[in-house]
Amino acid sequence: MTMPTPGWVRIEIDPDLPTIVITRDFAAPPDRVRRAWTDPGLAVRWQGSKHVTTQVDPGRAPGGDGRRPVPRLAQTYTYEEVPAATCLETVTFEDLGAGHTRVTSLSVIDTVEHRDQLTSQGLERWVTESYRKLDELLSAG
């Protein structure tokens, strides 16, 4: 089993594909981390950097049927900084045991050019700030 390492962020960018893979460990069990993604009231508290306003459509929030957790989520999004870029993101939640979760998101962007614009506009900063806010939210219970 892989030991959790809360706080680190790995961002992988394939130079030939319009993709971004982001991996991060959290000191919370998968159901709590998943809920932070799927509950609109929680998602707006951490998604996006401090310079971005996040809106979640509760009618379309992912999360399964309420009886059993879904193994992964799929969502679309755009960034204000690159409004022409359309992204499809798949997020998985891996139970690392001992109340820790590894989150891996695979974003497929419509073009390599748009992917490069996202990364040059501060993607690493946005991800780091957002996940720091998520850490605070998860530690508050």
mmCIF file of C-alpha atoms in Angstrom:
data_model
loop_
_atom_site.group_PDB
_atom_site.id
_atom_site.type_symbol
_atom_site.label_atom_id
_atom_site.label_comp_id
_atom_site.label_asym_id
_atom_site.label_seq_id
_atom_site.Cartn_x
_atom_site.Cartn_y
_atom_site.Cartn_z
ATOM 1 C CA MET A 1 0.000 0.000 0.000
ATOM 2 C CA THR A 2 1.167 3.521 -0.788
ATOM 3 C CA MET A 3 1.636 5.655 2.309
ATOM 4 C CA PRO A 4 -0.275 8.961 2.272
ATOM 5 C CA THR A 5 1.615 12.215 2.019
ATOM 6 C CA PRO A 6 -0.852 15.037 2.771
ATOM 7 C CA GLY A 7 0.117 18.431 1.408
ATOM 8 C CA TRP A 8 2.024 17.530 -1.753
ATOM 9 C CA VAL A 9 0.620 18.077 -5.224
ATOM 10 C CA ARG A 10 1.819 16.345 -8.376
ATOM 11 C CA ILE A 11 0.854 17.906 -11.701
ATOM 12 C CA GLU A 12 1.684 15.896 -14.806
ATOM 13 C CA ILE A 13 1.455 17.327 -18.308
ATOM 14 C CA ASP A 14 2.054 15.209 -21.385
ATOM 15 C CA PRO A 15 3.598 17.464 -24.054
ATOM 16 C CA ASP A 16 1.765 15.612 -26.838
ATOM 17 C CA LEU A 17 -1.714 15.311 -25.311
ATOM 18 C CA PRO A 18 -4.210 17.965 -24.161
ATOM 19 C CA THR A 19 -4.309 16.504 -20.656
ATOM 20 C CA ILE A 20 -3.425 17.423 -17.097
ATOM 21 C CA VAL A 21 -3.210 14.833 -14.306
ATOM 22 C CA ILE A 22 -3.250 16.166 -10.741
ATOM 23 C CA THR A 23 -2.651 13.895 -7.751
ATOM 24 C CA ARG A 24 -2.952 14.862 -4.084
ATOM 25 C CA ASP A 25 -3.346 13.045 -0.742
ATOM 26 C CA PHE A 26 -5.759 14.276 1.926
ATOM 27 C CA ALA A 27 -5.949 13.463 5.638
ATOM 28 C CA ALA A 28 -9.630 12.503 5.510
ATOM 29 C CA PRO A 29 -11.559 9.372 4.490
ATOM 30 C CA PRO A 30 -12.833 9.052 0.909
ATOM 31 C CA ASP A 31 -16.490 9.702 1.740
ATOM 32 C CA ARG A 32 -15.662 13.099 3.307
ATOM 33 C CA VAL A 33 -13.360 14.096 0.463
ATOM 34 C CA ARG A 34 -15.921 12.988 -2.139
ATOM 35 C CA ARG A 35 -18.638 14.963 -0.362
ATOM 36 C CA ALA A 36 -16.485 18.110 -0.589
ATOM 37 C CA TRP A 37 -16.602 17.671 -4.382
ATOM 38 C CA THR A 38 -20.300 16.811 -4.647
ATOM 39 C CA ASP A 39 -22.003 19.036 -2.068
ATOM 40 C CA PRO A 40 -22.498 22.450 -3.728
ATOM 41 C CA GLY A 41 -22.358 24.220 -0.354
ATOM 42 C CA LEU A 42 -18.941 22.711 0.344
ATOM 43 C CA ALA A 43 -17.534 22.855 -3.191
ATOM 44 C CA VAL A 44 -17.863 26.633 -3.457
ATOM 45 C CA ARG A 45 -15.857 27.008 -0.236
ATOM 46 C CA TRP A 46 -12.676 25.523 -1.678
ATOM 47 C CA GLN A 47 -12.780 25.142 -5.463
ATOM 48 C CA GLY A 48 -10.926 27.866 -7.294
ATOM 49 C CA SER A 49 -8.152 30.071 -6.019
ATOM 50 C CA LYS A 50 -8.760 33.086 -3.812
ATOM 51 C CA HIS A 51 -8.942 35.122 -7.032
ATOM 52 C CA VAL A 52 -11.701 32.998 -8.589
ATOM 53 C CA THR A 53 -15.401 32.765 -7.788
ATOM 54 C CA THR A 54 -16.802 29.236 -8.014
ATOM 55 C CA GLN A 55 -20.393 28.423 -8.844
ATOM 56 C CA VAL A 56 -21.905 24.952 -8.614
ATOM 57 C CA ASP A 57 -25.189 24.027 -10.251
ATOM 58 C CA PRO A 58 -26.904 21.908 -7.574
ATOM 59 C CA GLY A 59 -29.167 20.387 -10.196
ATOM 60 C CA ARG A 60 -26.157 18.892 -11.907
ATOM 61 C CA ALA A 61 -23.846 18.179 -8.984
ATOM 62 C CA PRO A 62 -22.265 14.712 -9.372
ATOM 63 C CA GLY A 63 -22.323 12.176 -6.605
ATOM 64 C CA GLY A 64 -24.293 9.017 -7.257
ATOM 65 C CA ASP A 65 -27.720 8.072 -6.042
ATOM 66 C CA GLY A 66 -27.196 8.780 -2.330
ATOM 67 C CA ARG A 67 -27.145 5.090 -1.369
ATOM 68 C CA ARG A 68 -23.649 4.145 -2.469
ATOM 69 C CA PRO A 69 -20.622 6.274 -3.353
ATOM 70 C CA VAL A 70 -19.542 6.478 -6.940
ATOM 71 C CA PRO A 71 -15.957 5.354 -7.630
ATOM 72 C CA ARG A 72 -15.280 8.433 -9.736
ATOM 73 C CA LEU A 73 -16.843 11.701 -10.722
ATOM 74 C CA ALA A 74 -16.996 13.374 -14.100
ATOM 75 C CA GLN A 75 -17.538 17.093 -14.575
ATOM 76 C CA THR A 76 -16.938 19.834 -17.101
ATOM 77 C CA TYR A 77 -15.487 23.224 -16.311
ATOM 78 C CA THR A 78 -13.946 26.372 -17.713
ATOM 79 C CA TYR A 79 -11.525 28.917 -16.290
ATOM 80 C CA GLU A 80 -12.222 32.638 -16.486
ATOM 81 C CA GLU A 81 -8.605 33.217 -17.544
ATOM 82 C CA VAL A 82 -9.047 30.979 -20.622
ATOM 83 C CA PRO A 83 -12.787 31.116 -21.359
ATOM 84 C CA ALA A 84 -12.496 29.326 -24.719
ATOM 85 C CA ALA A 85 -11.003 26.221 -23.085
ATOM 86 C CA THR A 86 -13.455 23.426 -22.378
ATOM 87 C CA CYS A 87 -12.333 20.761 -19.925
ATOM 88 C CA LEU A 88 -13.705 17.347 -19.013
ATOM 89 C CA GLU A 89 -12.414 16.180 -15.653
ATOM 90 C CA THR A 90 -12.616 12.709 -14.140
ATOM 91 C CA VAL A 91 -11.830 12.515 -10.410
ATOM 92 C CA THR A 92 -11.089 9.279 -8.529
ATOM 93 C CA PHE A 93 -10.859 8.782 -4.753
ATOM 94 C CA GLU A 94 -8.444 6.079 -3.581
ATOM 95 C CA ASP A 95 -8.769 4.869 0.000
ATOM 96 C CA LEU A 96 -5.240 4.769 1.445
ATOM 97 C CA GLY A 97 -6.457 3.503 4.807
ATOM 98 C CA ALA A 98 -6.077 5.138 8.212
ATOM 99 C CA GLY A 99 -8.476 7.917 7.189
ATOM 100 C CA HIS A 100 -6.465 9.117 4.174
ATOM 101 C CA THR A 101 -7.484 9.532 0.540
ATOM 102 C CA ARG A 102 -5.547 9.974 -2.687
ATOM 103 C CA VAL A 103 -7.405 12.095 -5.231
ATOM 104 C CA THR A 104 -6.416 11.871 -8.876
ATOM 105 C CA SER A 105 -8.005 14.125 -11.461
ATOM 106 C CA LEU A 106 -7.568 13.693 -15.181
ATOM 107 C CA SER A 107 -8.526 16.778 -17.163
ATOM 108 C CA VAL A 108 -8.912 16.502 -20.916
ATOM 109 C CA ILE A 109 -8.838 19.959 -22.493
ATOM 110 C CA ASP A 110 -10.172 20.626 -25.981
ATOM 111 C CA THR A 111 -6.741 21.554 -27.414
ATOM 112 C CA VAL A 112 -3.069 21.458 -26.448
ATOM 113 C CA GLU A 113 -2.992 25.227 -27.012
ATOM 114 C CA HIS A 114 -5.756 25.773 -24.441
ATOM 115 C CA ARG A 115 -4.019 23.379 -22.027
ATOM 116 C CA ASP A 116 -0.816 25.389 -22.373
ATOM 117 C CA GLN A 117 -2.722 28.641 -21.785
ATOM 118 C CA LEU A 118 -4.203 27.190 -18.578
ATOM 119 C CA THR A 119 -0.830 26.100 -17.281
ATOM 120 C CA SER A 120 0.831 29.421 -18.136
ATOM 121 C CA GLN A 121 -1.970 31.409 -16.443
ATOM 122 C CA GLY A 122 -1.263 29.935 -13.003
ATOM 123 C CA LEU A 123 -2.748 26.444 -12.852
ATOM 124 C CA GLU A 124 -0.241 25.265 -10.229
ATOM 125 C CA ARG A 125 -1.060 28.246 -7.998
ATOM 126 C CA TRP A 126 -4.829 27.704 -8.430
ATOM 127 C CA VAL A 127 -4.552 24.013 -7.576
ATOM 128 C CA THR A 128 -2.297 24.614 -4.567
ATOM 129 C CA GLU A 129 -4.562 27.351 -3.160
ATOM 130 C CA SER A 130 -7.722 25.314 -3.725
ATOM 131 C CA TYR A 131 -6.354 22.175 -2.113
ATOM 132 C CA ARG A 132 -5.048 24.184 0.836
ATOM 133 C CA LYS A 133 -8.612 25.470 1.363
ATOM 134 C CA LEU A 134 -9.904 21.904 1.036
ATOM 135 C CA ASP A 135 -7.439 20.761 3.727
ATOM 136 C CA GLU A 136 -8.840 23.446 6.055
ATOM 137 C CA LEU A 137 -12.417 22.436 5.265
ATOM 138 C CA LEU A 138 -11.718 18.748 5.867
ATOM 139 C CA SER A 139 -9.868 19.387 9.133
ATOM 140 C CA ALA A 140 -12.811 21.431 10.439
ATOM 141 C CA GLY A 141 -14.929 18.301 10.252
#
